[in-house]
mmCIF file of N, CA and C in Angstrom:
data_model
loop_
_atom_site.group_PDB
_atom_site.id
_atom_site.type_symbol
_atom_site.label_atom_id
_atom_site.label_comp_id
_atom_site.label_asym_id
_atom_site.label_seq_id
_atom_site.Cartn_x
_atom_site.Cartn_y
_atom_site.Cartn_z
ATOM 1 N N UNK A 1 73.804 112.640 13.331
ATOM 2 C CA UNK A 1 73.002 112.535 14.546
ATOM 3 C C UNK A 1 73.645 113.382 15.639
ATOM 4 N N UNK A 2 73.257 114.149 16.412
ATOM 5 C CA UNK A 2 73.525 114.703 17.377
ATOM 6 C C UNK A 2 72.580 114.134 18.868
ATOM 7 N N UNK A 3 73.598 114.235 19.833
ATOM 8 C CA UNK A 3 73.152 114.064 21.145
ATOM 9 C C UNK A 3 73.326 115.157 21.978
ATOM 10 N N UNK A 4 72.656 115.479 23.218
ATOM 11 C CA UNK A 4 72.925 116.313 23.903
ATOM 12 C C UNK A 4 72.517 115.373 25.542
ATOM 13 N N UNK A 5 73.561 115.611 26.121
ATOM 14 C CA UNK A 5 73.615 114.274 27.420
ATOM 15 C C UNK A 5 73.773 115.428 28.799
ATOM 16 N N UNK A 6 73.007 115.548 29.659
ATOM 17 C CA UNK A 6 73.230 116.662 30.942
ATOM 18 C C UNK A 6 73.862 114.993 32.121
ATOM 19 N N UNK A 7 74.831 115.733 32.946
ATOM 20 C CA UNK A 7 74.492 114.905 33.994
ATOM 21 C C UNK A 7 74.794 116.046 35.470
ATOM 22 N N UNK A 8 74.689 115.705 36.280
ATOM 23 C CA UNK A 8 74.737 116.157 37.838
ATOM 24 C C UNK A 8 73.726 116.308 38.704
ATOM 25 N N UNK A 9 72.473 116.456 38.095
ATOM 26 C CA UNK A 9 71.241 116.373 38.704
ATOM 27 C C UNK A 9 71.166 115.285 40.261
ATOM 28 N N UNK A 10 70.456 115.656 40.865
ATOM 29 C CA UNK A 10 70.542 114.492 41.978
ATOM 30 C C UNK A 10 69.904 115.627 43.760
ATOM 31 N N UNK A 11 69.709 114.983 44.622
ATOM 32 C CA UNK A 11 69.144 115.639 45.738
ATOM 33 C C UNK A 11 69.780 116.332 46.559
ATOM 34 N N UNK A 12 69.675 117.677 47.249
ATOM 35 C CA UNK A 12 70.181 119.120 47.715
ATOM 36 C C UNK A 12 69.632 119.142 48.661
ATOM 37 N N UNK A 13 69.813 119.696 49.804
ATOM 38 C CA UNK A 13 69.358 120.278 50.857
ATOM 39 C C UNK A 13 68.918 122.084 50.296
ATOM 40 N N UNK A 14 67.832 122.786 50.967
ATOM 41 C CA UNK A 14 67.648 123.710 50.831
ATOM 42 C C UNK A 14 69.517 124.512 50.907
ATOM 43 N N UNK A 15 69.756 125.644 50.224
ATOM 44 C CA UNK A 15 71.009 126.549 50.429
ATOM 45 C C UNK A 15 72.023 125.709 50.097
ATOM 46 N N UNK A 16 71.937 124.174 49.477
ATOM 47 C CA UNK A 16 73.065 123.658 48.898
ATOM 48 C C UNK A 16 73.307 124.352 47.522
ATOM 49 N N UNK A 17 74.190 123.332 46.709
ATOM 50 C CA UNK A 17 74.810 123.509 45.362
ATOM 51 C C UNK A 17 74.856 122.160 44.387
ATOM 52 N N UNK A 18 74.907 122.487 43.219
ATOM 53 C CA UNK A 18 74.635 121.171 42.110
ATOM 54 C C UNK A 18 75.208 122.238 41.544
ATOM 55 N N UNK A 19 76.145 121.315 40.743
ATOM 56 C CA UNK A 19 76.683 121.789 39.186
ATOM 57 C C UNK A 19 75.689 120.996 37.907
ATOM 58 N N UNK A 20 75.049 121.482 36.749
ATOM 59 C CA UNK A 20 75.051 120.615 35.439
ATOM 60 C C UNK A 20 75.847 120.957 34.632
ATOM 61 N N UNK A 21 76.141 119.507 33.960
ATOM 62 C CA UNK A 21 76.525 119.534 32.482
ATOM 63 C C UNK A 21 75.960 119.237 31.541
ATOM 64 N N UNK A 22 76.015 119.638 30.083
ATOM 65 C CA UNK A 22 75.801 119.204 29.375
ATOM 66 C C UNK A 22 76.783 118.878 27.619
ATOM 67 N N UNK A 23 76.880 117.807 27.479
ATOM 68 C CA UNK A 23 77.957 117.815 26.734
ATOM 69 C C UNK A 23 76.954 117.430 25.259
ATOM 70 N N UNK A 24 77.269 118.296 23.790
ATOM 71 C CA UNK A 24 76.846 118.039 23.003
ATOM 72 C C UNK A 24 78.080 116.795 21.963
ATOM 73 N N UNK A 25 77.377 115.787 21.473
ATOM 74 C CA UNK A 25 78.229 115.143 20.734
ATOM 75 C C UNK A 25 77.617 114.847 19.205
ATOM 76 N N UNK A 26 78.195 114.278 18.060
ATOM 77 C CA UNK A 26 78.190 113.789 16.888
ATOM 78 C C UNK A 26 78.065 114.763 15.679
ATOM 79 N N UNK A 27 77.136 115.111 14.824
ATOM 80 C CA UNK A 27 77.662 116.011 13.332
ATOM 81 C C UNK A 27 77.655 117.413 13.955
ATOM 82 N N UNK A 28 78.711 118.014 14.740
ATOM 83 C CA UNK A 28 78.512 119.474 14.989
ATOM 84 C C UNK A 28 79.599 120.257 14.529
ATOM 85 N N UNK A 29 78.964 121.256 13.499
ATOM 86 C CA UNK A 29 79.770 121.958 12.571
ATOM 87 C C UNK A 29 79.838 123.024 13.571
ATOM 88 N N UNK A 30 78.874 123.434 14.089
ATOM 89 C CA UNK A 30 78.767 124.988 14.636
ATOM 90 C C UNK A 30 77.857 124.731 16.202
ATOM 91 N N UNK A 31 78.135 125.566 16.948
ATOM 92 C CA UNK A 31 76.833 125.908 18.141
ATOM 93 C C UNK A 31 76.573 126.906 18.470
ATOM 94 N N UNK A 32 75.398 127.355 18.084
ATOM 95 C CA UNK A 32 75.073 128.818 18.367
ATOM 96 C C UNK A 32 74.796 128.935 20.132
ATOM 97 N N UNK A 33 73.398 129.453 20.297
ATOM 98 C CA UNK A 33 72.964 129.468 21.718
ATOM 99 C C UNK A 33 73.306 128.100 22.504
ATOM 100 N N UNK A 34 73.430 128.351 23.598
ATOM 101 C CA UNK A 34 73.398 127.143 24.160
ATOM 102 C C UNK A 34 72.359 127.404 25.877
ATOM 103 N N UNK A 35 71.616 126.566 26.073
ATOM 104 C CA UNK A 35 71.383 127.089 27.075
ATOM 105 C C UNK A 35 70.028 126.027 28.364
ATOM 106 N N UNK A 36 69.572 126.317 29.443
ATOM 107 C CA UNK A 36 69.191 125.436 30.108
ATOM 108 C C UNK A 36 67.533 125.834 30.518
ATOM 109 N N UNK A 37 66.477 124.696 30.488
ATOM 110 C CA UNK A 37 65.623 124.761 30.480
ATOM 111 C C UNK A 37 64.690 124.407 31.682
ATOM 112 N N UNK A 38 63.774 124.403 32.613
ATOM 113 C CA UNK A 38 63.297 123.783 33.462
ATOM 114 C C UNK A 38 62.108 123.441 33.617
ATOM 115 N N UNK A 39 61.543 122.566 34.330
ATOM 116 C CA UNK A 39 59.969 122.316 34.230
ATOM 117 C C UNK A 39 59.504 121.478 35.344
ATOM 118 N N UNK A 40 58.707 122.265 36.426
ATOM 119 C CA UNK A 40 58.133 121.170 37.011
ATOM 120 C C UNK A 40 56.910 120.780 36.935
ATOM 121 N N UNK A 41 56.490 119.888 38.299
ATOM 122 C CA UNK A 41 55.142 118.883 37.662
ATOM 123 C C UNK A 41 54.193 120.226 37.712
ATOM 124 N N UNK A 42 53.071 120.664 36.600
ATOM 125 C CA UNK A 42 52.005 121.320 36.910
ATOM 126 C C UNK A 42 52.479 122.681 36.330
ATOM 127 N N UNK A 43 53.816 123.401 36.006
ATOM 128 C CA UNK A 43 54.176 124.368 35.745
ATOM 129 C C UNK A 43 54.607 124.389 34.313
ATOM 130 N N UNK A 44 54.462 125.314 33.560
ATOM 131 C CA UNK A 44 55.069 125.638 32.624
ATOM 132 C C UNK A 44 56.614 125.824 32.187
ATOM 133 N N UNK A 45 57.081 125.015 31.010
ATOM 134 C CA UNK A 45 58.694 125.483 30.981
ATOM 135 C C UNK A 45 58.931 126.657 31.146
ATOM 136 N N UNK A 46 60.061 127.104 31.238
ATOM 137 C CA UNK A 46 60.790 128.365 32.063
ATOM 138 C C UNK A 46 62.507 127.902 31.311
ATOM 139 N N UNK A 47 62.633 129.440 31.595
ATOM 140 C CA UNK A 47 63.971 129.970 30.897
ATOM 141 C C UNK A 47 64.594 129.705 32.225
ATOM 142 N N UNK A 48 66.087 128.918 32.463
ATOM 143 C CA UNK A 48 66.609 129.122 33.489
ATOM 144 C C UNK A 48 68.485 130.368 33.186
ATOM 145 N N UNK A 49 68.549 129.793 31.966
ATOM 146 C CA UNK A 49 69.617 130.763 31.877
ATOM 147 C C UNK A 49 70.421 129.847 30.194
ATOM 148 N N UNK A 50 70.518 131.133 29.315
ATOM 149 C CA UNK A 50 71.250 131.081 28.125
ATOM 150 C C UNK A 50 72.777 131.514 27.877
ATOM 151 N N UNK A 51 73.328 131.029 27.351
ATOM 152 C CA UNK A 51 74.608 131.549 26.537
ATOM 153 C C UNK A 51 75.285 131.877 25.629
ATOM 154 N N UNK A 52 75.193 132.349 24.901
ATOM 155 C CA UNK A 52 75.545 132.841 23.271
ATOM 156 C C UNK A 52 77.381 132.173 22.528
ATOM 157 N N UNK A 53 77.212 132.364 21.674
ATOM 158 C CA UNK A 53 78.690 131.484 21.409
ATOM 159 C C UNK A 53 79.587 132.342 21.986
ATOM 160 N N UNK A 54 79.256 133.304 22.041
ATOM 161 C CA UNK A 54 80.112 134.718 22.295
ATOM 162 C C UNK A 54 80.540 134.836 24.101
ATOM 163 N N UNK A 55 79.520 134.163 24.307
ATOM 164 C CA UNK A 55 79.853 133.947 26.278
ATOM 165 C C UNK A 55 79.008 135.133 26.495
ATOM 166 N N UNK A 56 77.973 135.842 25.956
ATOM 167 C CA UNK A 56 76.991 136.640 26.449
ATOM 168 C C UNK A 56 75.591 135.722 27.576
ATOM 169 N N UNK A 57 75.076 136.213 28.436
ATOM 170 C CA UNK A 57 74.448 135.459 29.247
ATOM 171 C C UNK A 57 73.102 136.195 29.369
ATOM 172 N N UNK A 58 71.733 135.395 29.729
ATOM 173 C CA UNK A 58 70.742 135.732 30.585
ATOM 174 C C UNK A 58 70.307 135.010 31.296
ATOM 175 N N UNK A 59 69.795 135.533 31.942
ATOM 176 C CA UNK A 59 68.767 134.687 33.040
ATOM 177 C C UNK A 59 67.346 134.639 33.031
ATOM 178 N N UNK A 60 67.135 133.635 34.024
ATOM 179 C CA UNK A 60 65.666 133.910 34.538
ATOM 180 C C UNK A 60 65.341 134.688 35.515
ATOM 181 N N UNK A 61 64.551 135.472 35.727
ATOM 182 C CA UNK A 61 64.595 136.492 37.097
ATOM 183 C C UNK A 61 64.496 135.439 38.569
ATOM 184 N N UNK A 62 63.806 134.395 38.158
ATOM 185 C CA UNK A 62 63.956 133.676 39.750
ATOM 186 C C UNK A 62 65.526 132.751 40.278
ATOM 187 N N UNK A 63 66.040 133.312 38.891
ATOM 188 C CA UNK A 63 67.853 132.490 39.398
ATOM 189 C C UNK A 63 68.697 133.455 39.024
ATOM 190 N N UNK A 64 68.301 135.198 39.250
ATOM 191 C CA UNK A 64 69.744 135.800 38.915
ATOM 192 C C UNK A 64 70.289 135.590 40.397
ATOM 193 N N UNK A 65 71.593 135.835 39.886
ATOM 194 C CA UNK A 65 72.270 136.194 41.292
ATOM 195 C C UNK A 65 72.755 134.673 42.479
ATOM 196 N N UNK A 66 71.921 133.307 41.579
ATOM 197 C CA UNK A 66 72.224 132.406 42.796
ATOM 198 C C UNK A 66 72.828 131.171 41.527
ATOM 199 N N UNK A 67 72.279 131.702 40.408
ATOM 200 C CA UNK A 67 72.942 130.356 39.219
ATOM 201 C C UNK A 67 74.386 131.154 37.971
ATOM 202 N N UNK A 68 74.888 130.365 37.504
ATOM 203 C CA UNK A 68 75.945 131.215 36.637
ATOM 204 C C UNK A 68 75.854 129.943 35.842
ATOM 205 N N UNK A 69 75.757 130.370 34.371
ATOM 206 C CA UNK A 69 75.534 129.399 33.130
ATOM 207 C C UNK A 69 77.155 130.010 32.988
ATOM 208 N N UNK A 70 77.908 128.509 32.143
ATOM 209 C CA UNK A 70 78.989 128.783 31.749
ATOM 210 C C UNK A 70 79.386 127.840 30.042
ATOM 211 N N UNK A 71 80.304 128.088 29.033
ATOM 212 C CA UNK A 71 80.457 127.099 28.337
ATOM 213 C C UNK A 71 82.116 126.927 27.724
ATOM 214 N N UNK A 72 81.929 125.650 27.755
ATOM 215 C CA UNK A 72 83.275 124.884 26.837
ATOM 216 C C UNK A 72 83.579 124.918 25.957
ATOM 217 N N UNK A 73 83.865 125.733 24.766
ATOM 218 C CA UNK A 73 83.545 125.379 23.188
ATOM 219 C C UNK A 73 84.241 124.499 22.585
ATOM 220 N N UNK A 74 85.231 124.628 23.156
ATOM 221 C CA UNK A 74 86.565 123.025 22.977
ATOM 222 C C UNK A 74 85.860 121.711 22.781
ATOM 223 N N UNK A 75 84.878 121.753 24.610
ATOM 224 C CA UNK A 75 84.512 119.979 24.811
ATOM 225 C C UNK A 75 82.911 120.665 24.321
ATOM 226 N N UNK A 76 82.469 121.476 23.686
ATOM 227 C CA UNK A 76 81.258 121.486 23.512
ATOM 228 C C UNK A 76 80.088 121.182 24.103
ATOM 229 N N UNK A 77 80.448 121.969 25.868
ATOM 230 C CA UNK A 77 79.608 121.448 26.874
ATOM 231 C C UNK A 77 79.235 122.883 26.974
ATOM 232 N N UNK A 78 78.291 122.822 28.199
ATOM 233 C CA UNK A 78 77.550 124.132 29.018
ATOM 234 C C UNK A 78 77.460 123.329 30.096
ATOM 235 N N UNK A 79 77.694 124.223 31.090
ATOM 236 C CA UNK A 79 77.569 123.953 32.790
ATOM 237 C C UNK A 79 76.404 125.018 33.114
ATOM 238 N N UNK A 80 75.957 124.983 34.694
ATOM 239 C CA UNK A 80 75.182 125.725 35.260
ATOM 240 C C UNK A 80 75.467 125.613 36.425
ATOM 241 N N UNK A 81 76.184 126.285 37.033
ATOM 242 C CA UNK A 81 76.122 126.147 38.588
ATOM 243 C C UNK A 81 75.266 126.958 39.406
ATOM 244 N N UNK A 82 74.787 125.933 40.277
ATOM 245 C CA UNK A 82 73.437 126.185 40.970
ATOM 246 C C UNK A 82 73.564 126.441 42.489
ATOM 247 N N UNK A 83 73.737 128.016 42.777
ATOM 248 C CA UNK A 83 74.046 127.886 44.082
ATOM 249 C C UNK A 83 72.868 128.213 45.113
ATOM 250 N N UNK A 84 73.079 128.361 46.604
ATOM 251 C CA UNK A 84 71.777 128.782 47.386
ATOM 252 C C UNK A 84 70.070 128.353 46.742
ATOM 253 N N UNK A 85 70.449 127.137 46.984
ATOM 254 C CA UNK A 85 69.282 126.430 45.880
ATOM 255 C C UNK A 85 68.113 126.258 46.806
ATOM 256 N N UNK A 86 66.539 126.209 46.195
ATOM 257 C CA UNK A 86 65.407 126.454 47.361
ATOM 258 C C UNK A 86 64.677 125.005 46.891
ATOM 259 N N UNK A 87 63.497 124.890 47.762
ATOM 260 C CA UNK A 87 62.581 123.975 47.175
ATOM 261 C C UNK A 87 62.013 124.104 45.577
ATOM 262 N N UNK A 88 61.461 125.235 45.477
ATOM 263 C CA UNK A 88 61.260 125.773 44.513
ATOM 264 C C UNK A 88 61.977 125.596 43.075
ATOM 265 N N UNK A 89 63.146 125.707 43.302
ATOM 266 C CA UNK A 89 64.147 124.757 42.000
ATOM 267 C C UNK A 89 64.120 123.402 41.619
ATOM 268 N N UNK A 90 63.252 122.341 42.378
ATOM 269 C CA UNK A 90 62.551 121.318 42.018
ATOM 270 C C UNK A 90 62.348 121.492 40.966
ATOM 271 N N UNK A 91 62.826 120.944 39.442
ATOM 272 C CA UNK A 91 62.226 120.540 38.186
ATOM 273 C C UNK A 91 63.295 119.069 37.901
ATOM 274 N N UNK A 92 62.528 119.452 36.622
ATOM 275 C CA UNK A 92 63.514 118.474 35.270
ATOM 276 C C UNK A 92 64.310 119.391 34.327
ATOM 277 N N UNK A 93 65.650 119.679 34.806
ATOM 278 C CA UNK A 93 66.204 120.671 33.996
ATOM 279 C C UNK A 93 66.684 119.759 32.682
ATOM 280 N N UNK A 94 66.710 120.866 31.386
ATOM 281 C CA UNK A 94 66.820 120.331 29.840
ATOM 282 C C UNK A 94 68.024 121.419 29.502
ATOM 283 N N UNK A 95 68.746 120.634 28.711
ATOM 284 C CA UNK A 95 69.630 121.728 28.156
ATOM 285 C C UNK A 95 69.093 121.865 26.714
ATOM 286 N N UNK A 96 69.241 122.795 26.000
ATOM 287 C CA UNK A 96 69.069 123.181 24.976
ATOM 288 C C UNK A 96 70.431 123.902 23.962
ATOM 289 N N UNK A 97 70.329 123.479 22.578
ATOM 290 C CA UNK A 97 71.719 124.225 21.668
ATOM 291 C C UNK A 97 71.013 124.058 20.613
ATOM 292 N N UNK A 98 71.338 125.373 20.242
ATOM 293 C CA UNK A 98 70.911 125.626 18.771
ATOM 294 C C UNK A 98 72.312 125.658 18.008
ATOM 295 N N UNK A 99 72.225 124.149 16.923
ATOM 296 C CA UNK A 99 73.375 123.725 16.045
ATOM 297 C C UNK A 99 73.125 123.428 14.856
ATOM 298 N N UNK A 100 73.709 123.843 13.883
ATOM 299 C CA UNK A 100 74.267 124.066 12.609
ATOM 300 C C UNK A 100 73.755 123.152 11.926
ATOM 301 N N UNK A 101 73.020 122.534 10.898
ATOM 302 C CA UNK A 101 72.554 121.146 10.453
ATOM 303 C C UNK A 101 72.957 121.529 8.604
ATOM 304 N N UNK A 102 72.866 122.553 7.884
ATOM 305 C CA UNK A 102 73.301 123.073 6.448
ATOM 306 C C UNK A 102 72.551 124.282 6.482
ATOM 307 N N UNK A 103 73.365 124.675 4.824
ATOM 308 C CA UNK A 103 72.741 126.142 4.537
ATOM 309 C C UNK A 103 71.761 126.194 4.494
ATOM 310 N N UNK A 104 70.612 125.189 3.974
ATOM 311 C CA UNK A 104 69.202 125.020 4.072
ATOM 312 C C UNK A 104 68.680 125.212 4.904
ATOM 313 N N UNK A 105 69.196 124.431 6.221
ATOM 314 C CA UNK A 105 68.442 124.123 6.965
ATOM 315 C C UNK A 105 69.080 125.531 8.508
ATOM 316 N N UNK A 106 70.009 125.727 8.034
ATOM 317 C CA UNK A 106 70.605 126.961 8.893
ATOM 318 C C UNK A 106 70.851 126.054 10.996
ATOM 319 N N UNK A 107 70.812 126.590 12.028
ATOM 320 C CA UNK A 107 70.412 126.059 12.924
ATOM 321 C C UNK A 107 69.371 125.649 13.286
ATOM 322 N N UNK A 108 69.333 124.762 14.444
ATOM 323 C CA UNK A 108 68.166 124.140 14.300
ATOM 324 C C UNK A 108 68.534 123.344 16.104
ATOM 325 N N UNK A 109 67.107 123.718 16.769
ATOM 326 C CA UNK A 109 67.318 123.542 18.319
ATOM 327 C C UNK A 109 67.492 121.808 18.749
ATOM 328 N N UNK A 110 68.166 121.694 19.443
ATOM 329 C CA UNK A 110 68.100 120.298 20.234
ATOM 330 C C UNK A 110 67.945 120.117 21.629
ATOM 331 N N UNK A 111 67.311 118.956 22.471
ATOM 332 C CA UNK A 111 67.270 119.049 23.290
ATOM 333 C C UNK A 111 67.766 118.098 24.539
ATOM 334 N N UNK A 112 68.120 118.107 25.221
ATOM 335 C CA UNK A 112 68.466 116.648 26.000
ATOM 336 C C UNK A 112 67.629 115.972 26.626
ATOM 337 N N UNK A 113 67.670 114.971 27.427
ATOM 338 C CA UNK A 113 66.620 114.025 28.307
ATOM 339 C C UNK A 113 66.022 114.630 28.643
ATOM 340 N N UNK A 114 67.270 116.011 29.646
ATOM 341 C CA UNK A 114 66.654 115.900 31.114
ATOM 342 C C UNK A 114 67.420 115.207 32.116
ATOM 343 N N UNK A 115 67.369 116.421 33.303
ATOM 344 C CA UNK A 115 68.062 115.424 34.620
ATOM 345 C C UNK A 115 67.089 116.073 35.783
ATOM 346 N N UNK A 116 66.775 115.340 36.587
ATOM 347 C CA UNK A 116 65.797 115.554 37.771
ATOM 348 C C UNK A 116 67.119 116.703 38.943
ATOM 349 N N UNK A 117 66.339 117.297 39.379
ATOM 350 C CA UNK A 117 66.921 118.333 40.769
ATOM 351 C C UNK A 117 66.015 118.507 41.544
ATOM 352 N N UNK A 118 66.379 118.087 42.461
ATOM 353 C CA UNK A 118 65.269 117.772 43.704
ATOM 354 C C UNK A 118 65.946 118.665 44.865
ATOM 355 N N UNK A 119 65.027 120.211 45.514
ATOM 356 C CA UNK A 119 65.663 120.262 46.566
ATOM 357 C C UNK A 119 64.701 120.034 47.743
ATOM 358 N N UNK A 120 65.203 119.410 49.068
ATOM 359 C CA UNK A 120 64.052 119.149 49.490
ATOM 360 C C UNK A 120 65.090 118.470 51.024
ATOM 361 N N UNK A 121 64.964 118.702 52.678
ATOM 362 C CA UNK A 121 65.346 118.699 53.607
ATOM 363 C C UNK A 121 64.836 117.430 54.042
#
């Protein structure tokens, strides 16, 4: 069984900062991508920013330059720090990792809860 658990989510003032985490736990042989997802009410999911095992990165064009995805491979986490944050960054961010399950089955994506980010004055 694998879990994937984010926490830091919580309420910002416009131009504040939030860090997430996300820590993957239980049968993990391997983690390929790792990376963070967003969605608000009425909008379509959106790429907020990926990481490769390798520490290669992308973004989303509406968070270069103000977010930096980072990862642990030790504690088998991914962070995102979220800086100069707007209303607009209002979602339910998801982390996402694509991990190792057998040769059969090769990787295979997981996802977490979810943690609410609210920015809002």
């Amino acid at each position: 069984q694998v879990q994937l658990v984010e926490s830091g989510g919580g309420l910002v003032q416009p131009g504040g900062s939030l860090r997430l985490s996300c820590a993957a736990s239980g049968r993990l042989f391997s983690i390929n991508d790792m990376g963070w997802y967003r969605q608000a009410p009425g909008k379509e999911r959106e790429l907020v920013a990926v990481i490769t095992s390798g520490g290669s990165t992308n973004y989303g064009d509406s968070v270069k330059g103000r977010f930096t995805i980072s990862r642990d491979n030790a504690k088998n986490t991914v962070y995102l720090q979220m800086n100069s944050l707007k209303p607009e960054d209002t979602a339910v961010y998801r982390c996402n990792a694509e991990i190792w399950r057998s040769y059969s089955v090769g990787y295979r994506p997981f996802q977490g809860q979810g943690t609410q980010v609210t920015v809002s004055s």
